[in-house]
Amino acid sequence: MNENGFTVHYDRFSLTDESEYILKGYLRPGTELSARLSGKETAILTECFTDNTDERYGGCECRAVMRIPENISAKDELKVFAESERGRHLVFAISGKELLMKRKPIRIYLDDFTVNEKDGYVRIQGWAVAKEPVGITIFDADGKQMEAEAERYRRFDTVELFDEFPVTPDNGFHIELRPVPKGNVYVRFSIPGTKITRCFPTGAVAYRMAKAGRLAKKSRDVLRYNGIRELWTKSYNRLFNPAMKPVVYADWIRKHLPSERELEKQKKQAALMKDKPLISIVVPCYRTPEAFLKELVGSVREQSYDHFELILSDGSGDGGETAARLRAASGGDARIRIVENGCALGISDNTNAAIREAKGDYILFADHDDILVKSALYEIAQTIVKSGADLIYTDEDKIGVGEVYMQPNMKPDYDPDFLLSVNYICHITCIRRSLLEETGYLDPAFDGAQDYDLLLRTAEKTDRIVHIPKVLYHWRFFEGSTAADPEAKRYAFEAGKRAINAHYQRIGLPAEAEDGAYPGIYRTRYHWEEKPLVSVVIPNKDHGNDLRKCLDGIRRCNTWPNLEFLIIENNSTEEETWALYRDLTEEDSRIRVLKYQGDFNFSAINNFGVREARGEYLLFLNNDTEFISDVITEMMGFALRPDVGAVGARLYYGDDTVQHAGVIIGWGGVAGHAFVNQKRGDSGYQHRIICQQDLSAVTAACMMVRAELFREVGGFTEELAVAFNDIDLCMKIRAAGYLIVYNPYAEAYHYESKSRGLENTPEKVRRFNKESQYFAKCWPEILRDGDPYYSPNLSMVTQDFSLKHI
């Protein structure tokens, strides 16, 4: 973890400016950097690529840029310090001699150098970058060129790394020599006018000494920058600490399942519980294998909460064979009753037969081959007593052959739009009996998605829906099961789509569900007749090419007929920008340029623009965005719904990785973007990158809001000049009772704050900290209690929805 404020991962000089020296690493929030060259203070500018804190390093990814004079000598030394409330610490140092070496026109990085004596090979792998393609030749210890060649391959990470110059992507190299050459191997990297030769010792002793030297240097660096305690911690963690390794779910769930001691405590607490609800567990059985049946019944009988009944309904139509197994499995337990239907039944009719026999206050639905965690009923009963919920659902996982736990489904709290994208609720579902009677039982017309249809009908009649963020159900995973082969039940996914469309018809929305990217994933399209005016608000300071690309992208992709464009001019100085404004207003009468002459303040600039806006809806848009899809039409589909307050889009960096797929409150201390740097086309955990869903916030780089509501909540908070103003706006909209929707089908590139340049100078760090504190003061509850659209079982310091470390 980043104890001293800044962890450096690489350093280099710019390819286009030999005086510009760049460090890239991870900066802890609230930390300022300073630099000194041979004791003299040197300016340093810091740019953070994201607000999200990386769990491994305790900071957000950033780069720091300094200017190194041309006349630097080998005796000079550059030192970089991090300063925060923890004090001032040296975090990086490099000699003038090393700086002179790094200033050479060819940048070389070694990923791997291995001498494997046992298998008889040498491997050298890395990348080499210059302004021109780099040639690679290999020599033996006698200086004779070897016949071996360096295999070249594409390294798009280096293309992104050297963003100041269009380097060739084929800059990776892989060298493999067999057998191990005697002596040394020399690799020469060359461009016209420059040759750099690296020596790689292949002798056993020399190789091990070189490897030991590299490890010793790393240890010296850790000792120098972090002290003996951190050196010991890193060494210990590397060898022994499982928390530093990826979380293995099988280990995670075993540590979270209740112990026998915990179960005994629950039994005592359940005995003291007043007004204990009777929970009826209804299970449709169809030729259930004896082993699975025993496990299910056993898991119910071992519950720490004993005020339940188990109704097993046999719809097998197998002449009583399954019924006999059910009676045997019940073991004479009076809490277990068997419903013998005497004929084959579909899953809805079979389950309804069990419901009709149930006497409980709540009906809990379970499958005949699955397992309840022993504390499941206690947790549900406790929730019922505390909250008076009408519908309760829990987290779940799958259990495979050999009792292996896998595929945890850590769900958000109730999210109506996510539910209309996928039945994320699934198991366990427990519904108040009186509400179920009002709603109606399972409908055989939706067999295969009968539970989905029931959930939608139930949610139409109550808002008392409570999520228990604990894994209380193990869904059986075996060959031929729905869990193992979704394609085996295509009819079920068609039934799911019909269930959603029936829901839209009942509530009177002009919407239609379509198949999504995967079976069981759905996309909603809206068909509104009204086409109100949308005011597109775009702040701009110079960067005319970006603005032109932004507007051209809208016009190229857009089908929405009623638009106006408000360009909020903020102190541009380039004549080309003013010429562009003249051209734009002549080309398109819908474009107006409004002059805001104050200092940069994102909130104030947009509020100023809104005062001039005529539209019923506002689209806040950064000037460095470019539409990929029909963004406005996609966003308006949700924005026209009376329960929706704001809509956000899926945004990509220029390299086709995710820049924004919604915002999670709490990441990085305040908030962070979901699934940052995931590849375009990835669906993410629970397919959440590609699912329409509700979230706590979305970015105003591309955000649609109803104008009347925007004014009602006071617009952007101008005390938040740069950071968290969009998150704060979303929080105000939610506090007013409206939903924030993320629509992944509204897609655009976001070339990420080009117009504001480098971030996090000391002054900007102080401003960032001040704005973080302001947000925390305004919205303490969500920072304390957690984002309802994000599971407390997932990590708060990574953006990929990985499990929280144990």
mmCIF file with all atom_site columns, C-alpha atoms in Angstrom, residues 434-602:
data_model
loop_
_atom_site.group_PDB
_atom_site.id
_atom_site.type_symbol
_atom_site.label_atom_id
_atom_site.label_alt_id
_atom_site.label_comp_id
_atom_site.label_asym_id
_atom_site.label_entity_id
_atom_site.label_seq_id
_atom_site.pdbx_PDB_ins_code
_atom_site.Cartn_x
_atom_site.Cartn_y
_atom_site.Cartn_z
_atom_site.occupancy
_atom_site.B_iso_or_equiv
_atom_site.pdbx_formal_charge
_atom_site.auth_seq_id
_atom_site.auth_comp_id
_atom_site.auth_asym_id
_atom_site.auth_atom_id
_atom_site.pdbx_PDB_model_num
ATOM 1   C CA . SER A 1 434 ? -51.228 -11.084 1.821   1.00 0.00 ? 434 SER A CA 1
ATOM 2   C CA . LEU A 1 435 ? -49.475 -9.187  -0.986  1.00 0.00 ? 435 LEU A CA 1
ATOM 3   C CA . LEU A 1 436 ? -49.075 -12.401 -2.964  1.00 0.00 ? 436 LEU A CA 1
ATOM 4   C CA . GLU A 1 437 ? -52.807 -13.030 -2.667  1.00 0.00 ? 437 GLU A CA 1
ATOM 5   C CA . GLU A 1 438 ? -53.445 -9.523  -3.994  1.00 0.00 ? 438 GLU A CA 1
ATOM 6   C CA . THR A 1 439 ? -50.900 -9.809  -6.794  1.00 0.00 ? 439 THR A CA 1
ATOM 7   C CA . GLY A 1 440 ? -51.837 -13.294 -7.858  1.00 0.00 ? 440 GLY A CA 1
ATOM 8   C CA . TYR A 1 441 ? -49.807 -16.487 -7.886  1.00 0.00 ? 441 TYR A CA 1
ATOM 9   C CA . LEU A 1 442 ? -47.380 -17.619 -10.570 1.00 0.00 ? 442 LEU A CA 1
ATOM 10  C CA . ASP A 1 443 ? -48.733 -17.394 -14.128 1.00 0.00 ? 443 ASP A CA 1
ATOM 11  C CA . PRO A 1 444 ? -48.228 -20.549 -16.243 1.00 0.00 ? 444 PRO A CA 1
ATOM 12  C CA . ALA A 1 445 ? -48.207 -18.364 -19.365 1.00 0.00 ? 445 ALA A CA 1
ATOM 13  C CA . PHE A 1 446 ? -44.689 -17.286 -18.316 1.00 0.00 ? 446 PHE A CA 1
ATOM 14  C CA . ASP A 1 447 ? -43.285 -20.697 -17.365 1.00 0.00 ? 447 ASP A CA 1
ATOM 15  C CA . GLY A 1 448 ? -39.516 -20.514 -17.478 1.00 0.00 ? 448 GLY A CA 1
ATOM 16  C CA . ALA A 1 449 ? -39.664 -16.886 -16.291 1.00 0.00 ? 449 ALA A CA 1
ATOM 17  C CA . GLN A 1 450 ? -42.591 -17.260 -13.911 1.00 0.00 ? 450 GLN A CA 1
ATOM 18  C CA . ASP A 1 451 ? -40.574 -15.829 -11.006 1.00 0.00 ? 451 ASP A CA 1
ATOM 19  C CA . TYR A 1 452 ? -39.529 -12.840 -13.140 1.00 0.00 ? 452 TYR A CA 1
ATOM 20  C CA . ASP A 1 453 ? -43.155 -12.089 -14.016 1.00 0.00 ? 453 ASP A CA 1
ATOM 21  C CA . LEU A 1 454 ? -44.157 -12.414 -10.345 1.00 0.00 ? 454 LEU A CA 1
ATOM 22  C CA . LEU A 1 455 ? -41.402 -10.039 -9.237  1.00 0.00 ? 455 LEU A CA 1
ATOM 23  C CA . LEU A 1 456 ? -42.506 -7.400  -11.736 1.00 0.00 ? 456 LEU A CA 1
ATOM 24  C CA . ARG A 1 457 ? -46.161 -7.697  -10.726 1.00 0.00 ? 457 ARG A CA 1
ATOM 25  C CA . THR A 1 458 ? -45.225 -7.519  -7.034  1.00 0.00 ? 458 THR A CA 1
ATOM 26  C CA . ALA A 1 459 ? -42.965 -4.474  -7.506  1.00 0.00 ? 459 ALA A CA 1
ATOM 27  C CA . GLU A 1 460 ? -45.887 -2.664  -9.150  1.00 0.00 ? 460 GLU A CA 1
ATOM 28  C CA . LYS A 1 461 ? -47.806 -2.866  -5.864  1.00 0.00 ? 461 LYS A CA 1
ATOM 29  C CA . THR A 1 462 ? -45.185 -2.103  -3.208  1.00 0.00 ? 462 THR A CA 1
ATOM 30  C CA . ASP A 1 463 ? -42.047 -0.098  -2.602  1.00 0.00 ? 463 ASP A CA 1
ATOM 31  C CA . ARG A 1 464 ? -41.190 -1.950  0.603   1.00 0.00 ? 464 ARG A CA 1
ATOM 32  C CA . ILE A 1 465 ? -38.543 -4.102  -1.047  1.00 0.00 ? 465 ILE A CA 1
ATOM 33  C CA . VAL A 1 466 ? -35.506 -4.963  1.084   1.00 0.00 ? 466 VAL A CA 1
ATOM 34  C CA . HIS A 1 467 ? -32.209 -6.528  0.067   1.00 0.00 ? 467 HIS A CA 1
ATOM 35  C CA . ILE A 1 468 ? -30.116 -8.552  2.521   1.00 0.00 ? 468 ILE A CA 1
ATOM 36  C CA . PRO A 1 469 ? -26.501 -8.265  1.294   1.00 0.00 ? 469 PRO A CA 1
ATOM 37  C CA . LYS A 1 470 ? -25.465 -11.717 2.436   1.00 0.00 ? 470 LYS A CA 1
ATOM 38  C CA . VAL A 1 471 ? -25.029 -14.958 0.503   1.00 0.00 ? 471 VAL A CA 1
ATOM 39  C CA . LEU A 1 472 ? -27.872 -17.083 1.904   1.00 0.00 ? 472 LEU A CA 1
ATOM 40  C CA . TYR A 1 473 ? -28.553 -19.420 -1.020  1.00 0.00 ? 473 TYR A CA 1
ATOM 41  C CA . HIS A 1 474 ? -26.448 -21.869 -3.026  1.00 0.00 ? 474 HIS A CA 1
ATOM 42  C CA . TRP A 1 475 ? -27.811 -22.490 -6.534  1.00 0.00 ? 475 TRP A CA 1
ATOM 43  C CA . ARG A 1 476 ? -26.950 -25.998 -7.742  1.00 0.00 ? 476 ARG A CA 1
ATOM 44  C CA . PHE A 1 477 ? -24.617 -25.972 -10.741 1.00 0.00 ? 477 PHE A CA 1
ATOM 45  C CA . PHE A 1 478 ? -24.305 -29.233 -12.672 1.00 0.00 ? 478 PHE A CA 1
ATOM 46  C CA . GLU A 1 479 ? -24.281 -30.431 -16.265 1.00 0.00 ? 479 GLU A CA 1
ATOM 47  C CA . GLY A 1 480 ? -27.688 -29.810 -17.825 1.00 0.00 ? 480 GLY A CA 1
ATOM 48  C CA . SER A 1 481 ? -28.826 -27.284 -15.212 1.00 0.00 ? 481 SER A CA 1
ATOM 49  C CA . THR A 1 482 ? -30.002 -23.814 -16.214 1.00 0.00 ? 482 THR A CA 1
ATOM 50  C CA . ALA A 1 483 ? -27.105 -22.378 -14.246 1.00 0.00 ? 483 ALA A CA 1
ATOM 51  C CA . ALA A 1 484 ? -24.622 -24.389 -16.308 1.00 0.00 ? 484 ALA A CA 1
ATOM 52  C CA . ASP A 1 485 ? -26.183 -23.941 -19.750 1.00 0.00 ? 485 ASP A CA 1
ATOM 53  C CA . PRO A 1 486 ? -28.319 -20.837 -20.274 1.00 0.00 ? 486 PRO A CA 1
ATOM 54  C CA . GLU A 1 487 ? -28.910 -21.734 -23.929 1.00 0.00 ? 487 GLU A CA 1
ATOM 55  C CA . ALA A 1 488 ? -30.713 -24.885 -22.773 1.00 0.00 ? 488 ALA A CA 1
ATOM 56  C CA . LYS A 1 489 ? -33.666 -22.723 -21.784 1.00 0.00 ? 489 LYS A CA 1
ATOM 57  C CA . ARG A 1 490 ? -34.099 -20.302 -24.666 1.00 0.00 ? 490 ARG A CA 1
ATOM 58  C CA . TYR A 1 491 ? -37.860 -20.510 -24.121 1.00 0.00 ? 491 TYR A CA 1
ATOM 59  C CA . ALA A 1 492 ? -37.325 -19.123 -20.613 1.00 0.00 ? 492 ALA A CA 1
ATOM 60  C CA . PHE A 1 493 ? -35.580 -16.033 -21.960 1.00 0.00 ? 493 PHE A CA 1
ATOM 61  C CA . GLU A 1 494 ? -38.377 -15.459 -24.450 1.00 0.00 ? 494 GLU A CA 1
ATOM 62  C CA . ALA A 1 495 ? -40.817 -15.729 -21.551 1.00 0.00 ? 495 ALA A CA 1
ATOM 63  C CA . GLY A 1 496 ? -38.747 -13.161 -19.660 1.00 0.00 ? 496 GLY A CA 1
ATOM 64  C CA . LYS A 1 497 ? -39.039 -10.707 -22.535 1.00 0.00 ? 497 LYS A CA 1
ATOM 65  C CA . ARG A 1 498 ? -42.812 -11.232 -22.655 1.00 0.00 ? 498 ARG A CA 1
ATOM 66  C CA . ALA A 1 499 ? -42.989 -10.645 -18.894 1.00 0.00 ? 499 ALA A CA 1
ATOM 67  C CA . ILE A 1 500 ? -41.237 -7.280  -19.227 1.00 0.00 ? 500 ILE A CA 1
ATOM 68  C CA . ASN A 1 501 ? -43.474 -6.198  -22.095 1.00 0.00 ? 501 ASN A CA 1
ATOM 69  C CA . ALA A 1 502 ? -46.550 -7.222  -20.111 1.00 0.00 ? 502 ALA A CA 1
ATOM 70  C CA . HIS A 1 503 ? -45.270 -5.065  -17.260 1.00 0.00 ? 503 HIS A CA 1
ATOM 71  C CA . TYR A 1 504 ? -44.904 -2.058  -19.578 1.00 0.00 ? 504 TYR A CA 1
ATOM 72  C CA . GLN A 1 505 ? -48.439 -2.565  -20.831 1.00 0.00 ? 505 GLN A CA 1
ATOM 73  C CA . ARG A 1 506 ? -49.823 -2.712  -17.284 1.00 0.00 ? 506 ARG A CA 1
ATOM 74  C CA . ILE A 1 507 ? -48.133 0.503   -16.171 1.00 0.00 ? 507 ILE A CA 1
ATOM 75  C CA . GLY A 1 508 ? -48.821 2.322   -19.448 1.00 0.00 ? 508 GLY A CA 1
ATOM 76  C CA . LEU A 1 509 ? -45.282 3.053   -20.624 1.00 0.00 ? 509 LEU A CA 1
ATOM 77  C CA . PRO A 1 510 ? -44.629 3.243   -24.417 1.00 0.00 ? 510 PRO A CA 1
ATOM 78  C CA . ALA A 1 511 ? -41.680 0.856   -24.094 1.00 0.00 ? 511 ALA A CA 1
ATOM 79  C CA . GLU A 1 512 ? -40.614 -2.464  -25.568 1.00 0.00 ? 512 GLU A CA 1
ATOM 80  C CA . ALA A 1 513 ? -38.079 -5.030  -24.378 1.00 0.00 ? 513 ALA A CA 1
ATOM 81  C CA . GLU A 1 514 ? -35.653 -6.569  -26.864 1.00 0.00 ? 514 GLU A CA 1
ATOM 82  C CA . ASP A 1 515 ? -33.015 -9.268  -26.550 1.00 0.00 ? 515 ASP A CA 1
ATOM 83  C CA . GLY A 1 516 ? -29.728 -7.962  -25.193 1.00 0.00 ? 516 GLY A CA 1
ATOM 84  C CA . ALA A 1 517 ? -26.177 -9.106  -25.881 1.00 0.00 ? 517 ALA A CA 1
ATOM 85  C CA . TYR A 1 518 ? -26.558 -12.347 -23.874 1.00 0.00 ? 518 TYR A CA 1
ATOM 86  C CA . PRO A 1 519 ? -29.422 -14.739 -23.101 1.00 0.00 ? 519 PRO A CA 1
ATOM 87  C CA . GLY A 1 520 ? -31.453 -13.365 -20.222 1.00 0.00 ? 520 GLY A CA 1
ATOM 88  C CA . ILE A 1 521 ? -30.252 -9.777  -20.781 1.00 0.00 ? 521 ILE A CA 1
ATOM 89  C CA . TYR A 1 522 ? -32.816 -7.330  -22.135 1.00 0.00 ? 522 TYR A CA 1
ATOM 90  C CA . ARG A 1 523 ? -32.739 -3.855  -23.656 1.00 0.00 ? 523 ARG A CA 1
ATOM 91  C CA . THR A 1 524 ? -35.639 -1.414  -23.373 1.00 0.00 ? 524 THR A CA 1
ATOM 92  C CA . ARG A 1 525 ? -36.519 0.992   -26.176 1.00 0.00 ? 525 ARG A CA 1
ATOM 93  C CA . TYR A 1 526 ? -39.010 3.809   -25.657 1.00 0.00 ? 526 TYR A CA 1
ATOM 94  C CA . HIS A 1 527 ? -41.462 5.085   -28.262 1.00 0.00 ? 527 HIS A CA 1
ATOM 95  C CA . TRP A 1 528 ? -42.543 8.516   -27.046 1.00 0.00 ? 528 TRP A CA 1
ATOM 96  C CA . GLU A 1 529 ? -44.640 10.641  -29.362 1.00 0.00 ? 529 GLU A CA 1
ATOM 97  C CA . GLU A 1 530 ? -43.562 13.980  -27.894 1.00 0.00 ? 530 GLU A CA 1
ATOM 98  C CA . LYS A 1 531 ? -40.203 15.423  -29.019 1.00 0.00 ? 531 LYS A CA 1
ATOM 99  C CA . PRO A 1 532 ? -39.475 18.359  -26.666 1.00 0.00 ? 532 PRO A CA 1
ATOM 100 C CA . LEU A 1 533 ? -36.637 20.828  -27.206 1.00 0.00 ? 533 LEU A CA 1
ATOM 101 C CA . VAL A 1 534 ? -33.276 19.708  -25.828 1.00 0.00 ? 534 VAL A CA 1
ATOM 102 C CA . SER A 1 535 ? -30.671 22.359  -24.984 1.00 0.00 ? 535 SER A CA 1
ATOM 103 C CA . VAL A 1 536 ? -27.144 20.999  -25.432 1.00 0.00 ? 536 VAL A CA 1
ATOM 104 C CA . VAL A 1 537 ? -24.844 22.962  -23.080 1.00 0.00 ? 537 VAL A CA 1
ATOM 105 C CA . ILE A 1 538 ? -21.125 22.784  -23.973 1.00 0.00 ? 538 ILE A CA 1
ATOM 106 C CA . PRO A 1 539 ? -18.504 24.809  -22.053 1.00 0.00 ? 539 PRO A CA 1
ATOM 107 C CA . ASN A 1 540 ? -15.464 25.681  -24.171 1.00 0.00 ? 540 ASN A CA 1
ATOM 108 C CA . LYS A 1 541 ? -12.113 27.430  -23.919 1.00 0.00 ? 541 LYS A CA 1
ATOM 109 C CA . ASP A 1 542 ? -10.108 27.229  -27.148 1.00 0.00 ? 542 ASP A CA 1
ATOM 110 C CA . HIS A 1 543 ? -9.598  23.604  -28.358 1.00 0.00 ? 543 HIS A CA 1
ATOM 111 C CA . GLY A 1 544 ? -11.583 24.360  -31.474 1.00 0.00 ? 544 GLY A CA 1
ATOM 112 C CA . ASN A 1 545 ? -10.781 21.010  -33.076 1.00 0.00 ? 545 ASN A CA 1
ATOM 113 C CA . ASP A 1 546 ? -12.330 19.187  -30.126 1.00 0.00 ? 546 ASP A CA 1
ATOM 114 C CA . LEU A 1 547 ? -15.428 21.352  -30.246 1.00 0.00 ? 547 LEU A CA 1
ATOM 115 C CA . ARG A 1 548 ? -15.830 20.850  -33.987 1.00 0.00 ? 548 ARG A CA 1
ATOM 116 C CA . LYS A 1 549 ? -15.455 17.070  -33.572 1.00 0.00 ? 549 LYS A CA 1
ATOM 117 C CA . CYS A 1 550 ? -18.022 17.117  -30.746 1.00 0.00 ? 550 CYS A CA 1
ATOM 118 C CA . LEU A 1 551 ? -20.637 18.970  -32.784 1.00 0.00 ? 551 LEU A CA 1
ATOM 119 C CA . ASP A 1 552 ? -19.962 16.948  -35.941 1.00 0.00 ? 552 ASP A CA 1
ATOM 120 C CA . GLY A 1 553 ? -20.420 13.735  -33.926 1.00 0.00 ? 553 GLY A CA 1
ATOM 121 C CA . ILE A 1 554 ? -23.816 14.896  -32.654 1.00 0.00 ? 554 ILE A CA 1
ATOM 122 C CA . ARG A 1 555 ? -25.024 15.820  -36.117 1.00 0.00 ? 555 ARG A CA 1
ATOM 123 C CA . ARG A 1 556 ? -23.680 12.592  -37.604 1.00 0.00 ? 556 ARG A CA 1
ATOM 124 C CA . CYS A 1 557 ? -25.357 10.273  -35.060 1.00 0.00 ? 557 CYS A CA 1
ATOM 125 C CA . ASN A 1 558 ? -28.423 12.235  -33.999 1.00 0.00 ? 558 ASN A CA 1
ATOM 126 C CA . THR A 1 559 ? -32.053 11.614  -34.996 1.00 0.00 ? 559 THR A CA 1
ATOM 127 C CA . TRP A 1 560 ? -33.670 13.814  -32.326 1.00 0.00 ? 560 TRP A CA 1
ATOM 128 C CA . PRO A 1 561 ? -35.415 16.583  -34.274 1.00 0.00 ? 561 PRO A CA 1
ATOM 129 C CA . ASN A 1 562 ? -35.618 19.391  -31.717 1.00 0.00 ? 562 ASN A CA 1
ATOM 130 C CA . LEU A 1 563 ? -32.258 20.750  -30.509 1.00 0.00 ? 563 LEU A CA 1
ATOM 131 C CA . GLU A 1 564 ? -30.436 23.939  -29.635 1.00 0.00 ? 564 GLU A CA 1
ATOM 132 C CA . PHE A 1 565 ? -26.714 24.237  -28.906 1.00 0.00 ? 565 PHE A CA 1
ATOM 133 C CA . LEU A 1 566 ? -25.352 26.627  -26.286 1.00 0.00 ? 566 LEU A CA 1
ATOM 134 C CA . ILE A 1 567 ? -21.575 26.979  -26.412 1.00 0.00 ? 567 ILE A CA 1
ATOM 135 C CA . ILE A 1 568 ? -20.448 28.651  -23.197 1.00 0.00 ? 568 ILE A CA 1
ATOM 136 C CA . GLU A 1 569 ? -17.300 30.535  -24.157 1.00 0.00 ? 569 GLU A CA 1
ATOM 137 C CA . ASN A 1 570 ? -14.889 30.858  -21.224 1.00 0.00 ? 570 ASN A CA 1
ATOM 138 C CA . ASN A 1 571 ? -11.920 33.163  -21.914 1.00 0.00 ? 571 ASN A CA 1
ATOM 139 C CA . SER A 1 572 ? -10.585 31.685  -25.157 1.00 0.00 ? 572 SER A CA 1
ATOM 140 C CA . THR A 1 573 ? -7.425  33.391  -26.432 1.00 0.00 ? 573 THR A CA 1
ATOM 141 C CA . GLU A 1 574 ? -6.838  31.727  -29.810 1.00 0.00 ? 574 GLU A CA 1
ATOM 142 C CA . GLU A 1 575 ? -8.065  33.559  -32.902 1.00 0.00 ? 575 GLU A CA 1
ATOM 143 C CA . GLU A 1 576 ? -8.893  30.195  -34.484 1.00 0.00 ? 576 GLU A CA 1
ATOM 144 C CA . THR A 1 577 ? -11.473 29.624  -31.772 1.00 0.00 ? 577 THR A CA 1
ATOM 145 C CA . TRP A 1 578 ? -13.313 32.862  -32.516 1.00 0.00 ? 578 TRP A CA 1
ATOM 146 C CA . ALA A 1 579 ? -13.191 32.126  -36.235 1.00 0.00 ? 579 ALA A CA 1
ATOM 147 C CA . LEU A 1 580 ? -14.710 28.732  -35.510 1.00 0.00 ? 580 LEU A CA 1
ATOM 148 C CA . TYR A 1 581 ? -17.523 30.348  -33.515 1.00 0.00 ? 581 TYR A CA 1
ATOM 149 C CA . ARG A 1 582 ? -18.336 32.572  -36.483 1.00 0.00 ? 582 ARG A CA 1
ATOM 150 C CA . ASP A 1 583 ? -18.347 29.581  -38.834 1.00 0.00 ? 583 ASP A CA 1
ATOM 151 C CA . LEU A 1 584 ? -20.521 27.482  -36.535 1.00 0.00 ? 584 LEU A CA 1
ATOM 152 C CA . THR A 1 585 ? -23.193 30.116  -36.017 1.00 0.00 ? 585 THR A CA 1
ATOM 153 C CA . GLU A 1 586 ? -23.353 30.752  -39.771 1.00 0.00 ? 586 GLU A CA 1
ATOM 154 C CA . GLU A 1 587 ? -23.591 27.015  -40.544 1.00 0.00 ? 587 GLU A CA 1
ATOM 155 C CA . ASP A 1 588 ? -26.286 26.186  -37.992 1.00 0.00 ? 588 ASP A CA 1
ATOM 156 C CA . SER A 1 589 ? -28.887 28.628  -36.690 1.00 0.00 ? 589 SER A CA 1
ATOM 157 C CA . ARG A 1 590 ? -29.459 26.380  -33.670 1.00 0.00 ? 590 ARG A CA 1
ATOM 158 C CA . ILE A 1 591 ? -26.005 27.275  -32.314 1.00 0.00 ? 591 ILE A CA 1
ATOM 159 C CA . ARG A 1 592 ? -25.546 30.204  -29.919 1.00 0.00 ? 592 ARG A CA 1
ATOM 160 C CA . VAL A 1 593 ? -22.240 31.280  -28.350 1.00 0.00 ? 593 VAL A CA 1
ATOM 161 C CA . LEU A 1 594 ? -22.597 32.771  -24.850 1.00 0.00 ? 594 LEU A CA 1
ATOM 162 C CA . LYS A 1 595 ? -19.676 34.498  -23.138 1.00 0.00 ? 595 LYS A CA 1
ATOM 163 C CA . TYR A 1 596 ? -18.893 33.632  -19.540 1.00 0.00 ? 596 TYR A CA 1
ATOM 164 C CA . GLN A 1 597 ? -15.968 35.799  -18.452 1.00 0.00 ? 597 GLN A CA 1
ATOM 165 C CA . GLY A 1 598 ? -15.250 34.523  -14.939 1.00 0.00 ? 598 GLY A CA 1
ATOM 166 C CA . ASP A 1 599 ? -12.506 32.077  -13.959 1.00 0.00 ? 599 ASP A CA 1
ATOM 167 C CA . PHE A 1 600 ? -13.047 28.413  -14.735 1.00 0.00 ? 600 PHE A CA 1
ATOM 168 C CA . ASN A 1 601 ? -15.827 27.050  -12.533 1.00 0.00 ? 601 ASN A CA 1
ATOM 169 C CA . PHE A 1 602 ? -17.653 24.135  -14.116 1.00 0.00 ? 602 PHE A CA 1
#
